[in-house]
Coordinates of N, CA and C in Angstrom, one line a residue:
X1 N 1.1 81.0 136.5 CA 0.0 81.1 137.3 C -1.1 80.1 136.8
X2 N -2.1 79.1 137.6 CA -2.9 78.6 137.4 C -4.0 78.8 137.9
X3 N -5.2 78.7 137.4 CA -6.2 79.1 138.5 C -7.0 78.1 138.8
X4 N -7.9 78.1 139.9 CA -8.2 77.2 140.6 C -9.6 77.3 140.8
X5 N -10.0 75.8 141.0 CA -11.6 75.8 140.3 C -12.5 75.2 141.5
X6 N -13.7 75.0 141.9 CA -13.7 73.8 142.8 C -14.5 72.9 142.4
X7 N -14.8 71.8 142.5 CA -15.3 70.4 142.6 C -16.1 70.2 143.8
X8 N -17.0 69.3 143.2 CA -17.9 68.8 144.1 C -17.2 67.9 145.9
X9 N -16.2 67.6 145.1 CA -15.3 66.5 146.1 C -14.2 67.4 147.1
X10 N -13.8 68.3 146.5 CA -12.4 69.0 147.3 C -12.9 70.6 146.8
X11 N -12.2 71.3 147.9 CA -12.6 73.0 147.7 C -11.6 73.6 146.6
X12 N -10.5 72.6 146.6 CA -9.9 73.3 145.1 C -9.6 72.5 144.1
X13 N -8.8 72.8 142.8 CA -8.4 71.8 142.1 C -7.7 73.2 140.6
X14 N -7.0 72.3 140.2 CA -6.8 73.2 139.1 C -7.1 72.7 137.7
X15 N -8.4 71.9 137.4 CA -8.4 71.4 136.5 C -10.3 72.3 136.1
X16 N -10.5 73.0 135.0 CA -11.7 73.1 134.5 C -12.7 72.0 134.6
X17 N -14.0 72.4 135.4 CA -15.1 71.8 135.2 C -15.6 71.1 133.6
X18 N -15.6 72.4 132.9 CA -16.4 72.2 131.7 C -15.8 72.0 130.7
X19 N -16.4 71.1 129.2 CA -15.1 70.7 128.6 C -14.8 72.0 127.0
X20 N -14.0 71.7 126.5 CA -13.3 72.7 125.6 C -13.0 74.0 125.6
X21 N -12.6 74.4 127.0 CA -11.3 75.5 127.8 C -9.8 74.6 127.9
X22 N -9.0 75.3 127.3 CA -7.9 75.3 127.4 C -7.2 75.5 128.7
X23 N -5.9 74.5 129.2 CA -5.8 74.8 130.2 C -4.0 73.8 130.6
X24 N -3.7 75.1 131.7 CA -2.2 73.9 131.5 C -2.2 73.8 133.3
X25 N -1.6 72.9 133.6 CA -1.0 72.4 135.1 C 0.1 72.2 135.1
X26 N 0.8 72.8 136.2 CA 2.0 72.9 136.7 C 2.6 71.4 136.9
X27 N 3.7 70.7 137.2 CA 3.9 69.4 137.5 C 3.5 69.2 139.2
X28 N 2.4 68.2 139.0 CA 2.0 67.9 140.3 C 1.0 68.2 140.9
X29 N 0.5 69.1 140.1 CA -0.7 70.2 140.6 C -2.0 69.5 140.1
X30 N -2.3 68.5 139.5 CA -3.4 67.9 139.1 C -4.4 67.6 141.0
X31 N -5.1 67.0 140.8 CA -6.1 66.7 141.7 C -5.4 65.8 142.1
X32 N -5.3 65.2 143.7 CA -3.8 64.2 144.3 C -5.6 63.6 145.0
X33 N -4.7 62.2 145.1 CA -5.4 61.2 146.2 C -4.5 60.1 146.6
X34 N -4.4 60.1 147.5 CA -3.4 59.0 148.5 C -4.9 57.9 148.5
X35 N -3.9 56.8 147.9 CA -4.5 55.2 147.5 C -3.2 54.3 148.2
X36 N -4.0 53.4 149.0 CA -2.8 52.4 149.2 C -1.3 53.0 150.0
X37 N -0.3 53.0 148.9 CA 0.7 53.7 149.6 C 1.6 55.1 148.4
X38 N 0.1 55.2 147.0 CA 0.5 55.9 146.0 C -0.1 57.1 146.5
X39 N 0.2 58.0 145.2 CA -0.1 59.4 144.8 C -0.4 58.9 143.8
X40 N -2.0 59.9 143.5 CA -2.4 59.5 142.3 C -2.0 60.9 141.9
X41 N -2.3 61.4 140.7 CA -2.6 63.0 140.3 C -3.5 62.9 139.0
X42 N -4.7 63.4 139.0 CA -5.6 63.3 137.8 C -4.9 64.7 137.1
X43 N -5.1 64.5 135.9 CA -4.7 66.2 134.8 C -5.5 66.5 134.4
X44 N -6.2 65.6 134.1 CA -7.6 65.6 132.8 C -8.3 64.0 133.0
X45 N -9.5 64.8 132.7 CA -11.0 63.6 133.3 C -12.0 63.5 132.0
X46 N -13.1 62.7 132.1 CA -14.0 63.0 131.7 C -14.7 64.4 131.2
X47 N -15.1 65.4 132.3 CA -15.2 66.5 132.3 C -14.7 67.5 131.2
X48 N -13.7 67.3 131.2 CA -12.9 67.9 130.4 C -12.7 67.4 129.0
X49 N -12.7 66.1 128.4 CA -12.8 65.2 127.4 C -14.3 64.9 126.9
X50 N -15.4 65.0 127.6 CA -16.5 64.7 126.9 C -16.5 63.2 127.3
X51 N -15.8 62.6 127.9 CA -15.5 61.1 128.6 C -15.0 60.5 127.2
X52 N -14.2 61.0 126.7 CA -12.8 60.2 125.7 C -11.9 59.7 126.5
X53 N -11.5 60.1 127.1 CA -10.1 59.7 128.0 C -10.3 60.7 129.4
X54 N -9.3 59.7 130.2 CA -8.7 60.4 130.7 C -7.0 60.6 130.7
X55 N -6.4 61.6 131.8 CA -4.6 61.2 132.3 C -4.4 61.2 133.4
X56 N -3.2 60.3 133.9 CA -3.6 60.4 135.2 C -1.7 60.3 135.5
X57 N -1.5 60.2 136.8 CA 0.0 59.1 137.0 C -0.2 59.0 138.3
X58 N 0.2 57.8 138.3 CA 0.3 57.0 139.9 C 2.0 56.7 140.3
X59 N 2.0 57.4 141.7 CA 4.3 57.3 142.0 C 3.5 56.6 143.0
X60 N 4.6 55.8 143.5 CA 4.6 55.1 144.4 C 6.0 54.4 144.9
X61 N 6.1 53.8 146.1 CA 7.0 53.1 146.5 C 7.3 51.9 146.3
X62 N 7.9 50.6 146.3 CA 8.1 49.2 146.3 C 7.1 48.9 146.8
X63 N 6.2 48.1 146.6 CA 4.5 48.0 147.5 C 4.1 46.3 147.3
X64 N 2.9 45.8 147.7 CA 1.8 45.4 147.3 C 1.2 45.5 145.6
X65 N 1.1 44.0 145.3 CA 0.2 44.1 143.9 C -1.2 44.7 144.5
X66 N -1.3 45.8 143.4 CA -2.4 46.6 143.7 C -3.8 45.8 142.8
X67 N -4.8 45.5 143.4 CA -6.0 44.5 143.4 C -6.3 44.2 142.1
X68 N -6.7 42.7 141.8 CA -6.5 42.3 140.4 C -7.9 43.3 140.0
X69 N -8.4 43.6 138.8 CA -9.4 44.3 138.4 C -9.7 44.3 137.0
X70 N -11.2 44.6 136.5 CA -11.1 44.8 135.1 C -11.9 45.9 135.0
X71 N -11.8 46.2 133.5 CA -12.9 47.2 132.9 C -13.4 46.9 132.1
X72 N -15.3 46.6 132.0 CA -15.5 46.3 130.9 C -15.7 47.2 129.4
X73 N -15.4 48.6 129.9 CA -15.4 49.6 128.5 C -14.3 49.9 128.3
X74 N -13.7 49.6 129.1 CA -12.4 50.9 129.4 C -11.1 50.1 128.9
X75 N -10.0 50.9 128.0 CA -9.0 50.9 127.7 C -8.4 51.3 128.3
X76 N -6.6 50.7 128.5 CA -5.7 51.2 129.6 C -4.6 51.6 129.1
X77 N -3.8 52.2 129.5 CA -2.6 52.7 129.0 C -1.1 52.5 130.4
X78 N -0.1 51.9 130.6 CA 0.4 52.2 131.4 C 2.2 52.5 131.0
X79 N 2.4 54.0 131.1 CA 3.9 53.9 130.5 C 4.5 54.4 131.7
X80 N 5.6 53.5 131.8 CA 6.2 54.2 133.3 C 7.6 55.2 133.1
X81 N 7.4 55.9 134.2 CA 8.7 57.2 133.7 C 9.6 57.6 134.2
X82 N 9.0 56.4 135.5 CA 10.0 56.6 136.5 C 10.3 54.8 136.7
X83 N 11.3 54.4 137.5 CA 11.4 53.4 138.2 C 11.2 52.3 137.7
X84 N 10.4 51.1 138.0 CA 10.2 49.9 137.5 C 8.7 49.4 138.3
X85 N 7.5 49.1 137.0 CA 6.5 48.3 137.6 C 6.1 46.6 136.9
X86 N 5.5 46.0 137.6 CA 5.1 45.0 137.3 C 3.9 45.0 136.7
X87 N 3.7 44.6 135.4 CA 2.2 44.7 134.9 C 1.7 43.1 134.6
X88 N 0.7 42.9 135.1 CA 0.0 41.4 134.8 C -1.4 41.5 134.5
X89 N -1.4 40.6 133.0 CA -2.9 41.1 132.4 C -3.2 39.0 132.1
X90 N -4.2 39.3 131.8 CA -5.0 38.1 131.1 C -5.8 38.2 130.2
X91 N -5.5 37.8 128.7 CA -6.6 38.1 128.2 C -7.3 37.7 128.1
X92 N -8.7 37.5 126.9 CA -9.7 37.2 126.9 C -9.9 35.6 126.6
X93 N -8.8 35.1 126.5 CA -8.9 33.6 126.4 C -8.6 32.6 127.4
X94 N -7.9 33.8 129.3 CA -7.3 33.2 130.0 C -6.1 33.1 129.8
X95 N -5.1 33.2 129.1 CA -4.0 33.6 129.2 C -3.2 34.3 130.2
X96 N -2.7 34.2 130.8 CA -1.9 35.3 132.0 C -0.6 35.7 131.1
X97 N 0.3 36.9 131.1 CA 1.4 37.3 131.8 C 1.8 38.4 132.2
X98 N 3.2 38.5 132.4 CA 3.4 39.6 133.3 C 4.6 39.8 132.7
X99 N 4.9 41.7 133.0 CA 6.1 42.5 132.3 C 6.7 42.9 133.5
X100 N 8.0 43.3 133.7 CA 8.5 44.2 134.6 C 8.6 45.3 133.2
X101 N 7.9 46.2 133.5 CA 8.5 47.7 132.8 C 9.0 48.3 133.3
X102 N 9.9 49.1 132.7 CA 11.4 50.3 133.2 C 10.6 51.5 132.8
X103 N 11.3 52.4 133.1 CA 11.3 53.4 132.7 C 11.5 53.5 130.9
X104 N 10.0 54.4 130.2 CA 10.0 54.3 128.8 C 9.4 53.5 128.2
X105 N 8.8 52.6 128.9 CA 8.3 50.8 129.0 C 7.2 51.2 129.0
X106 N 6.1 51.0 127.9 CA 4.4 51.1 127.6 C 3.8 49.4 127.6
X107 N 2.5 49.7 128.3 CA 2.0 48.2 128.4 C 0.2 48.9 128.3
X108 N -0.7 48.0 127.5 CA -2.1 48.2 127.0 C -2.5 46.9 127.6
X109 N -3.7 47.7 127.8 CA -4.8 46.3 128.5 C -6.2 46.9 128.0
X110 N -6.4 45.6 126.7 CA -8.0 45.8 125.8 C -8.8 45.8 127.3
X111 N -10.2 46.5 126.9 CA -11.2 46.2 127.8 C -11.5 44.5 128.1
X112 N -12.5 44.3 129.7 CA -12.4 42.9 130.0 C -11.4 42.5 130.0
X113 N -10.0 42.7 129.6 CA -8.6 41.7 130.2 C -8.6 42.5 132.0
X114 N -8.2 41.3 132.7 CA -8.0 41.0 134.5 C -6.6 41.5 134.3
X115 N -6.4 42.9 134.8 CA -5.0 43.3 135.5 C -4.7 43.5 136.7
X116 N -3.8 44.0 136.8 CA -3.3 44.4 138.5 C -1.4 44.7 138.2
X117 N -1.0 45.5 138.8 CA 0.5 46.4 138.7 C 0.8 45.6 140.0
X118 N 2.2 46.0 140.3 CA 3.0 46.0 141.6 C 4.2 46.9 141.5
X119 N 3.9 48.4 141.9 CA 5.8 48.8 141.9 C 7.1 48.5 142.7
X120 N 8.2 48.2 141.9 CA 9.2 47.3 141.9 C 10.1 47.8 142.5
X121 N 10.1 49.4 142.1 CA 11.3 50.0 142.9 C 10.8 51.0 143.5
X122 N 11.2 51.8 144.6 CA 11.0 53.4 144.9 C 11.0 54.1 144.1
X123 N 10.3 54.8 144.4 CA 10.3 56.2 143.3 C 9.5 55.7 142.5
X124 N 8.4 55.0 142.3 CA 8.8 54.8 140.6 C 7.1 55.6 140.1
X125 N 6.9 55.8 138.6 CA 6.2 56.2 138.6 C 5.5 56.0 137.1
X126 N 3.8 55.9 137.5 CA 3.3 55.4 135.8 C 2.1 56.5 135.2
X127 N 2.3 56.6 134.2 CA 1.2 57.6 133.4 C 0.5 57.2 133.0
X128 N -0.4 56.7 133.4 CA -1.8 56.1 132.8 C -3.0 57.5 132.0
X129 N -3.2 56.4 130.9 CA -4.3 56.9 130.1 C -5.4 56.4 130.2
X130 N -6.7 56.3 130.0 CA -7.9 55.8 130.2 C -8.8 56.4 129.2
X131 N -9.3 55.3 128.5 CA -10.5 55.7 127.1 C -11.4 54.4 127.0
X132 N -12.8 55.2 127.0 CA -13.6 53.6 126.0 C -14.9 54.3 126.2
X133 N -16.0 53.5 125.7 CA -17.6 53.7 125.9 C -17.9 53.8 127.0
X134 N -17.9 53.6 128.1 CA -18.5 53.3 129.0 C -18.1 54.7 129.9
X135 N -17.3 55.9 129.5 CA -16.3 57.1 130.1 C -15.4 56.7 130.8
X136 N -15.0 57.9 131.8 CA -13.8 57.3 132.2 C -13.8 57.5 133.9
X137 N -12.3 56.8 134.7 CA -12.9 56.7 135.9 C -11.9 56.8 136.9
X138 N -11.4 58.5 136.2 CA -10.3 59.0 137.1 C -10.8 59.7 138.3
X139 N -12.1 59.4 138.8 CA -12.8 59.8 140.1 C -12.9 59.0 141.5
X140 N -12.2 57.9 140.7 CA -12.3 56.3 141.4 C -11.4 57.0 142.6
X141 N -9.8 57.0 141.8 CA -8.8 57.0 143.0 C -9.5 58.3 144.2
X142 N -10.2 59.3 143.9 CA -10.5 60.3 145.4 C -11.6 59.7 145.9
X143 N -12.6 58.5 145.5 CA -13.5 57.8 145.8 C -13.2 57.1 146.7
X144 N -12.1 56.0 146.2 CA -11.9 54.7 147.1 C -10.8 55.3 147.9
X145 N -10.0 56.4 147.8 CA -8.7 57.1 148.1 C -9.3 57.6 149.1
X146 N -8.4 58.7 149.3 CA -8.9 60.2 150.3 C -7.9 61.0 149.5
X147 N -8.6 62.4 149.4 CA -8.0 63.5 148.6 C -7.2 64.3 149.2
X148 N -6.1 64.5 148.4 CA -5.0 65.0 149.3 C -4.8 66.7 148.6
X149 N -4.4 67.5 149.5 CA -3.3 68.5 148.6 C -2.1 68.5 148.9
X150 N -1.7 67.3 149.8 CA -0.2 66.7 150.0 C 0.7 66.4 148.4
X151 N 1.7 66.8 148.4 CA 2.6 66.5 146.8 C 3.1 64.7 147.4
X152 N 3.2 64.6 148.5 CA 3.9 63.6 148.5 C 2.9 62.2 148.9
X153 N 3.7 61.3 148.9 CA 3.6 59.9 149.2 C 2.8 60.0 150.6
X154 N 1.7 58.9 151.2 CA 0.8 58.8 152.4 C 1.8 58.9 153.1
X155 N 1.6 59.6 154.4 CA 2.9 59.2 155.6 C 2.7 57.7 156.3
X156 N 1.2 57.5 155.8 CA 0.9 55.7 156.5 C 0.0 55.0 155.2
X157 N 0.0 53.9 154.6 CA -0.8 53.3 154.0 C -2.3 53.9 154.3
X158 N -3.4 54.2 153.1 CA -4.7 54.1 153.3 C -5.4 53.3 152.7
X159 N -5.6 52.1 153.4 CA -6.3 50.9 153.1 C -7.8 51.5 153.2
X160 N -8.9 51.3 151.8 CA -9.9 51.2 151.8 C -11.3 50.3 153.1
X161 N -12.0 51.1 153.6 CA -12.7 49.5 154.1 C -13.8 49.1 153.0
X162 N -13.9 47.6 153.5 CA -14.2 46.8 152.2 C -15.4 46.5 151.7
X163 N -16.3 47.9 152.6 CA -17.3 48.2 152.1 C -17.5 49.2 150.8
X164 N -16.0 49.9 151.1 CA -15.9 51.0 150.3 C -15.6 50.7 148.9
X165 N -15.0 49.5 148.3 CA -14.6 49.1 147.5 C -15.8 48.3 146.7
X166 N -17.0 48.4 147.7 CA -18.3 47.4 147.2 C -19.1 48.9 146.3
X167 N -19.0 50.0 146.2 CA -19.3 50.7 145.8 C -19.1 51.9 144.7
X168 N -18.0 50.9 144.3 CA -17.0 51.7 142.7 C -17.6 50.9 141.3
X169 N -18.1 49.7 141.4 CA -18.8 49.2 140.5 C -20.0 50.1 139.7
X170 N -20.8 50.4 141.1 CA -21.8 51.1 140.7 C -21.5 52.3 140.2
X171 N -20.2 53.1 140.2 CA -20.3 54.5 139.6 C -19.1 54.8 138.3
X172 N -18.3 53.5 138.9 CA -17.2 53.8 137.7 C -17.1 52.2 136.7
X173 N -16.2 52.3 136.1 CA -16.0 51.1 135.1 C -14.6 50.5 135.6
X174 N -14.8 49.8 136.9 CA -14.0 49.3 137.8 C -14.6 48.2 138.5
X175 N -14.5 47.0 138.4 CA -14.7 45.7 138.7 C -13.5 45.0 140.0
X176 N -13.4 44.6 140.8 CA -12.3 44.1 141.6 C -12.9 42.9 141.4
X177 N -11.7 41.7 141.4 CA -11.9 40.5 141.3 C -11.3 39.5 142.7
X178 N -11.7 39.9 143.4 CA -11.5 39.1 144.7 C -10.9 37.6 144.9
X179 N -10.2 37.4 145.2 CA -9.6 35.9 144.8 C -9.4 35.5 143.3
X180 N -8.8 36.2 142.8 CA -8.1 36.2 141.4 C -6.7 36.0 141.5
X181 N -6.1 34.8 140.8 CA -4.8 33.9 141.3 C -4.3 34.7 140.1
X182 N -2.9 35.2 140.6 CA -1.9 35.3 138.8 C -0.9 34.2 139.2
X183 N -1.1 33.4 138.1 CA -0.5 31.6 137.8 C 0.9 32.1 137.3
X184 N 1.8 33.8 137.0 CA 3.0 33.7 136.6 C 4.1 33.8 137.1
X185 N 4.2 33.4 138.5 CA 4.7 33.3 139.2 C 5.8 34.5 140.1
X186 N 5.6 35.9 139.9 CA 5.8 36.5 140.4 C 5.2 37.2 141.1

């Protein structure tokens, strides 16, 4: 049994408001937001961390590179556990490249490096971590998203409008880089 809390954003959720209560979630039962053509599921936020980290994982289908972006406090984590994603970073000197990760396959992106994913196969699926100064900004995806208590995948893409996307700067440590070329050719 889990019990259920509410948020400012959705009337339920199963994650504690306040931070150092112990607490477990069932698989899947995290806070869900249909992004794009993903499922996000947050486990643990800020809230709950004191803004150390967050956890998150994003499933999704064969898609769209999902928008080049950076963070300037924020540390990334992406290990995938399902399927196969494409990870493409730049670092701080301009450098580009890009990994296909498998399943088991961990890829980091220092703060200020320009990323952006694309998943490769169905099904596939990535566990993201999030940590740095600036807190963290697993509030983005129900932000720019829409929040679901659906377990699954959107039944139609939810494309942000692009005013909506003008307004994540100001609350999270999420930058979109609009016309940002990746030179490695996939």
């Amino acid at each position: 049994m889990t019990m259920e809390f509410t948020r400012a954003n959705r009337s339920r959720s199963h994650i504690p408001a306040e931070p150092g209560k112990p607490y477990f979630i069932e698989k899947g039962m995290g806070d869900r937001a249909h992004l794009f053509t993903d499922l996000v599921t947050v486990y643990a936020g800020g809230e709950q961390t004191e803004n150390a980290f967050n956890f998150f994982t994003v499933e999704g289908p064969r898609g769209d590179v999902i928008p080049a972006h950076v963070h300037a406090d924020t540390y990334e984590v992406f290990y995938i556990t399902d399927g196969a994603v494409r990870l493409f970073v730049e670092d701080l000197e301009g450098t580009q490249e890009e990994r296909l990760l498998t399943a088991g396959d961990f890829g980091f992106v220092p703060k200020n490096c320009p990323h952006a994913y694309r998943i490769e196969h169905h099904h596939s699926r990535v566990v993201g971590v999030a940590a740095g100064s600036g807190g963290t900004f697993e509030r983005f995806f129900e932000t720019l998203g829409v929040p679901t208590e659906e377990l699954g995948l959107p039944p139609e893409p939810y494309v942000p409008a692009p005013q909506k996307f003008a307004t994540v700067p100001q609350r999270y440590d999420v930058r979109f880089l609009p016309g940002h070329q990746w030179r490695t050719g996939n």
